[in-house]
CSV table of N, CA and C in Angstrom, one decimal:
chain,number,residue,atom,x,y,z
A,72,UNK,N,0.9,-1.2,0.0
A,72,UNK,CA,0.0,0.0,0.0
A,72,UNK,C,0.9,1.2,0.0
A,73,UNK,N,0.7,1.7,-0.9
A,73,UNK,CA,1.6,3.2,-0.7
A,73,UNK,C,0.8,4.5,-0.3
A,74,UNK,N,1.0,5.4,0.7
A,74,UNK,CA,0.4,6.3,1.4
A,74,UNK,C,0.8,7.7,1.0
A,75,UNK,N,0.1,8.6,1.1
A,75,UNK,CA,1.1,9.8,0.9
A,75,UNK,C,1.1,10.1,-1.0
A,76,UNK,N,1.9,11.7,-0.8
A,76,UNK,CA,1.9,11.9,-2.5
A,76,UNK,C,3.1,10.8,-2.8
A,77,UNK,N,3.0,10.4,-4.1
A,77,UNK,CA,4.0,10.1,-5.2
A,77,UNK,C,3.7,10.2,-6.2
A,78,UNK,N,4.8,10.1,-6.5
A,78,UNK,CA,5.1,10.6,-8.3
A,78,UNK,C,5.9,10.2,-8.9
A,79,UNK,N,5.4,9.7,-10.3
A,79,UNK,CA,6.5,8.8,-11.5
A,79,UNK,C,6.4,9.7,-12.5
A,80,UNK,N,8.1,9.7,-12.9
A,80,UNK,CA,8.2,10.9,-13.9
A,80,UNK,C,9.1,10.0,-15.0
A,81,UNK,N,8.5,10.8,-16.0
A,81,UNK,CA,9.3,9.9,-17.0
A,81,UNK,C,10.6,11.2,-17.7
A,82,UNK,N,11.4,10.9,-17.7
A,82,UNK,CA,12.4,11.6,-18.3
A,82,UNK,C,13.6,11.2,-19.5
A,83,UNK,N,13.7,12.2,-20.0
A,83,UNK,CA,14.7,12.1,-21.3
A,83,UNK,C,16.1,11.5,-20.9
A,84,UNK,N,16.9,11.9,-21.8
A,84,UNK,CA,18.8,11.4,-21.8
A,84,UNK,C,19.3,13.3,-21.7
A,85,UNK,N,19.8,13.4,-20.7
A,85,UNK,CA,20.6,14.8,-20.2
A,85,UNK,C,19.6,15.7,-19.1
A,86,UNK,N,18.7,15.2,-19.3
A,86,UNK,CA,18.0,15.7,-18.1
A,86,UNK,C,18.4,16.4,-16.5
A,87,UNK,N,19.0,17.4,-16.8
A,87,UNK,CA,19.5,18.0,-15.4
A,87,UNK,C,18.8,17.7,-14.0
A,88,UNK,N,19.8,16.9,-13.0
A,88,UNK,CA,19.4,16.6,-12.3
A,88,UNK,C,19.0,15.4,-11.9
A,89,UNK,N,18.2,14.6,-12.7
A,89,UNK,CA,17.5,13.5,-13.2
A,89,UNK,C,18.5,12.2,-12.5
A,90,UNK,N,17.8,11.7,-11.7
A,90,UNK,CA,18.5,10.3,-11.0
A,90,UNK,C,18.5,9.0,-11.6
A,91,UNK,N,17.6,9.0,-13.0
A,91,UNK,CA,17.7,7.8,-14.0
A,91,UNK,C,18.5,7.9,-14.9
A,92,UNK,N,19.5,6.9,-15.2
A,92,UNK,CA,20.4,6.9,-17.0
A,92,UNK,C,20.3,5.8,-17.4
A,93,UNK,N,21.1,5.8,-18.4
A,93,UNK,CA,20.9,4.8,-19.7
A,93,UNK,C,21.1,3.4,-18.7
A,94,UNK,N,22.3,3.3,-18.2
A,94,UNK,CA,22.5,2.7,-17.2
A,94,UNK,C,21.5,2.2,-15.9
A,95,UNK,N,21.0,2.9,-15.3
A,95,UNK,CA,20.0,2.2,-14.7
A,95,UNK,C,18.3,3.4,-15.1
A,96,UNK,N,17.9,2.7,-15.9
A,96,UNK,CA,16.8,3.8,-16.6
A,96,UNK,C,15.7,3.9,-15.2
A,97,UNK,N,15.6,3.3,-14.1
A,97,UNK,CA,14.4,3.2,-13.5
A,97,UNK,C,14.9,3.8,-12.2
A,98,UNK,N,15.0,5.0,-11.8
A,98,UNK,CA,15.2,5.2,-10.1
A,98,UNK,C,14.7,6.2,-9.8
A,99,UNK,N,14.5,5.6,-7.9
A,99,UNK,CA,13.9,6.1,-7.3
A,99,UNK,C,14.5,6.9,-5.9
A,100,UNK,N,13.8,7.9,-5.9
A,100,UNK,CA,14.5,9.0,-4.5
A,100,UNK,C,13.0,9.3,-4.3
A,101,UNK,N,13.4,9.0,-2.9
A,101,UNK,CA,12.0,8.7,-2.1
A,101,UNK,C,10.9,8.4,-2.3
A,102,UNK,N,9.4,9.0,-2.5
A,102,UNK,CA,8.6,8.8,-3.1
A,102,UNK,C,8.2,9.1,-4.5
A,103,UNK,N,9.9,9.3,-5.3
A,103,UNK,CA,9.7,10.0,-6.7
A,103,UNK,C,10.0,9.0,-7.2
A,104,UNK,N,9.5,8.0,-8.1
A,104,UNK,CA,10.5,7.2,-9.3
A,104,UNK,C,10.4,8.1,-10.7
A,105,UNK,N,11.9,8.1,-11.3
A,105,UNK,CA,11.9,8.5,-12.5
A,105,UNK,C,12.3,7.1,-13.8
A,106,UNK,N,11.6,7.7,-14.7
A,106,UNK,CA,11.7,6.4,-15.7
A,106,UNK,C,11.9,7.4,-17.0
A,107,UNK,N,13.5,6.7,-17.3
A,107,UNK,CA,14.4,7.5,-18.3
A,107,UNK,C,13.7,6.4,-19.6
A,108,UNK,N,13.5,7.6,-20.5
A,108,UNK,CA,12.9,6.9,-21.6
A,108,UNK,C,13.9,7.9,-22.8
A,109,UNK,N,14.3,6.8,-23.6
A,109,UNK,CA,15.2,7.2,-25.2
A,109,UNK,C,14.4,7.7,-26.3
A,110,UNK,N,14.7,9.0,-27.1
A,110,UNK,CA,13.9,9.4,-28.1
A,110,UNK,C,13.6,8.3,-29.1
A,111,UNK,N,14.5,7.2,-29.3
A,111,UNK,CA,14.0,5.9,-30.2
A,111,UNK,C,12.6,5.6,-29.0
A,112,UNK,N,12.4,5.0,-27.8
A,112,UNK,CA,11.2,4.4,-27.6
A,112,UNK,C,10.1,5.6,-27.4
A,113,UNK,N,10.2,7.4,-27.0
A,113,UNK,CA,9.2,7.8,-27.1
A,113,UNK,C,8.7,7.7,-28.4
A,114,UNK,N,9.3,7.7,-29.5
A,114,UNK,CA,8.6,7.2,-30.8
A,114,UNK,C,7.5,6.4,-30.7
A,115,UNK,N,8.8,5.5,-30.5
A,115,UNK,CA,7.5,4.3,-30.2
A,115,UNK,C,6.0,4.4,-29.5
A,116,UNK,N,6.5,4.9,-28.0
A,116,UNK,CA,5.8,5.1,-27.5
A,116,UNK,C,4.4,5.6,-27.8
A,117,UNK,N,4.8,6.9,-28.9
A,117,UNK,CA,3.5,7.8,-29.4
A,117,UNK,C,2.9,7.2,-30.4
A,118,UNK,N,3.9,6.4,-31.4
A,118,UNK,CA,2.5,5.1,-31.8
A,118,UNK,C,1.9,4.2,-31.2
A,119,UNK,N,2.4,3.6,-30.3
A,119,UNK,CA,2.0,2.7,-30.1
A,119,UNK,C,0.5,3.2,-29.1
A,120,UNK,N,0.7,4.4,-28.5
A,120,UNK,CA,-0.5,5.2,-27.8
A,120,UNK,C,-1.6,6.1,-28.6
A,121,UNK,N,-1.2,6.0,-29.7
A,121,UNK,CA,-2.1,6.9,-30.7
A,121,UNK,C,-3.5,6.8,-30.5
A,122,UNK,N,-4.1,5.7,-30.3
A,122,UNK,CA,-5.7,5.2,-30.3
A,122,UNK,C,-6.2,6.1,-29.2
A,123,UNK,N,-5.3,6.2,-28.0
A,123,UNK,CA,-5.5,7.8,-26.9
A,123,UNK,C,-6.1,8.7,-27.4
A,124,UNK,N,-6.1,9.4,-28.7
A,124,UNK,CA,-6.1,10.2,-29.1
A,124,UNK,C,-8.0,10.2,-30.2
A,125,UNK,N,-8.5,9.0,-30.0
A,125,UNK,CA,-10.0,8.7,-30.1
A,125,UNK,C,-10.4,8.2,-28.6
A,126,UNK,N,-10.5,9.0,-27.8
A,126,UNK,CA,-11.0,7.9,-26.5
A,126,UNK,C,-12.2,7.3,-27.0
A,127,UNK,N,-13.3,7.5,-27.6
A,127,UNK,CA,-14.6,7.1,-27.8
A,127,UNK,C,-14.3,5.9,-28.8
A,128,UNK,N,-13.3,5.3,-29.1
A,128,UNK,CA,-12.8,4.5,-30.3
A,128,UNK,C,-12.7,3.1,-29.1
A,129,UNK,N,-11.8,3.1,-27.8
A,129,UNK,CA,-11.5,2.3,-27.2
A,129,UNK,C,-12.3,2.1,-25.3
A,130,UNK,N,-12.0,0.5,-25.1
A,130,UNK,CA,-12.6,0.7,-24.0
A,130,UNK,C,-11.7,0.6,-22.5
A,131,UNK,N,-11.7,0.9,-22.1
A,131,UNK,CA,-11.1,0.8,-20.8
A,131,UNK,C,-11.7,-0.4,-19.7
A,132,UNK,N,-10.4,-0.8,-19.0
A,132,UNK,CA,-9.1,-0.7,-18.9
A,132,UNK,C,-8.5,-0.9,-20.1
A,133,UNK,N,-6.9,-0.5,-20.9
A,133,UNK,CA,-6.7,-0.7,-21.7
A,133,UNK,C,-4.9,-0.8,-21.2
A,134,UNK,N,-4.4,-1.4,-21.7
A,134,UNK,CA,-3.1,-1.6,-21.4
A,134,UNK,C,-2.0,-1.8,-22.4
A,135,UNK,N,-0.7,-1.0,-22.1
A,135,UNK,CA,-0.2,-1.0,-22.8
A,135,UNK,C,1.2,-1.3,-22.3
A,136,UNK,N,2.1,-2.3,-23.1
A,136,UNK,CA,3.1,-3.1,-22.8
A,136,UNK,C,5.0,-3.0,-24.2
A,137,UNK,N,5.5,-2.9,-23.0
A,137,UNK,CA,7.3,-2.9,-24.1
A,137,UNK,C,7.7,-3.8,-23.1
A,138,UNK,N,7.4,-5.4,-23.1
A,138,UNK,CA,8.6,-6.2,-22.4
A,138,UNK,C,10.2,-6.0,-22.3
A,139,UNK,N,10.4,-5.5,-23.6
A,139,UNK,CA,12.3,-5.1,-23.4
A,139,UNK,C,12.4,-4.2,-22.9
A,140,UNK,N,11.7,-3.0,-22.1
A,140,UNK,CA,12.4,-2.3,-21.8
A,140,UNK,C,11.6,-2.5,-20.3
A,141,UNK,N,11.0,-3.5,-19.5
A,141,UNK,CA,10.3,-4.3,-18.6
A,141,UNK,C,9.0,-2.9,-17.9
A,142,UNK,N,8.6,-2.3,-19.2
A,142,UNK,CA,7.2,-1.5,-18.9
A,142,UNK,C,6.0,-1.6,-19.3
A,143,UNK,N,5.3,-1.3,-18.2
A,143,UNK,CA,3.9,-1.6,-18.9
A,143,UNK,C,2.6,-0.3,-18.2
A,144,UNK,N,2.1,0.0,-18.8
A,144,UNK,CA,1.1,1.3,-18.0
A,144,UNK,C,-0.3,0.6,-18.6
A,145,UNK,N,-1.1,0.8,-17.7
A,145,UNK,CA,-2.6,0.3,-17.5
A,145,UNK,C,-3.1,2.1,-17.8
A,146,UNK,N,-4.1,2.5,-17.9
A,146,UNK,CA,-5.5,2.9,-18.4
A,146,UNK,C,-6.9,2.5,-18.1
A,147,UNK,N,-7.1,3.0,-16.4
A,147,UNK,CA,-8.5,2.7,-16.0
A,147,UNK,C,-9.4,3.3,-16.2
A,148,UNK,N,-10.9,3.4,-15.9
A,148,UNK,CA,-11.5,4.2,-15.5
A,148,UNK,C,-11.6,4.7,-14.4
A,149,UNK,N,-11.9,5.9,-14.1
A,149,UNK,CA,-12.1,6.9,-12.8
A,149,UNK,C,-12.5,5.7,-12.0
A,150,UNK,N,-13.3,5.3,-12.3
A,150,UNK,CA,-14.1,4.8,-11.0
A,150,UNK,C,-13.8,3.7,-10.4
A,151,UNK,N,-12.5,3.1,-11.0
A,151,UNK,CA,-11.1,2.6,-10.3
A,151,UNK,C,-10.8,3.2,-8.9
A,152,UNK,N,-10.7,4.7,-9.1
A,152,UNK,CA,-10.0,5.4,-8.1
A,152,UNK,C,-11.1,5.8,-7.1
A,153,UNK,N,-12.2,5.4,-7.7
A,153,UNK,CA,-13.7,6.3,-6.6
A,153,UNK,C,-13.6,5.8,-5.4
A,154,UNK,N,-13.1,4.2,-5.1
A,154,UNK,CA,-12.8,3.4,-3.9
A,154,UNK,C,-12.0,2.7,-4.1
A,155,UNK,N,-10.9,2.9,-3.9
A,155,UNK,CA,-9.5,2.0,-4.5
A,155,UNK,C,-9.5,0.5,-3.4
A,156,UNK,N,-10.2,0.3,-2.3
A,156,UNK,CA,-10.1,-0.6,-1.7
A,156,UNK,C,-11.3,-2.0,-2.4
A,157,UNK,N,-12.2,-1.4,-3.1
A,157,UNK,CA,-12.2,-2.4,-3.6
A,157,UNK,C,-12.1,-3.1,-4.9
């Protein structure tokens, strides 16, 4: 159960500051994870998310997956979050 704010940030390659690299693309400082993403996969990324861009086209939950780079983001509806306990 995680309590409290957090926040996952996705970040580029030179990103000032930025606690994720090529090297380890996935870190975390305290309740921040950053997830370093390469201009080759945001490519990707924005095709493979395009159908976003019709919501009335798709249904939710909808999920979307890059095993090689070991990520995956879900797409619920709100009313996932209305009572997250159940």
């Amino acid at each position: 159960i995680i309590t409290g704010d957090t926040a996952i940030t996705f970040v580029s390659t030179g990103v000032e500051g930025a606690f994720a690299t090529e090297e380890h693309p996935y870190a975390a400082h305290g309740p921040w994870l950053q997830i370093l993403l390469t201009e080759e996969f945001v490519e990707r990324m924005l095709e493979d998310l395009e159908d976003l861009n019709s919501p009335e086209e798709f249904k939710l939950p909808k999920e979307y997956s890059w095993p090689e780079k070991k990520l995956k983001v879900s797409i619920l509806p709100d009313a996932v979050f209305d009572n997250p306990l159940h």
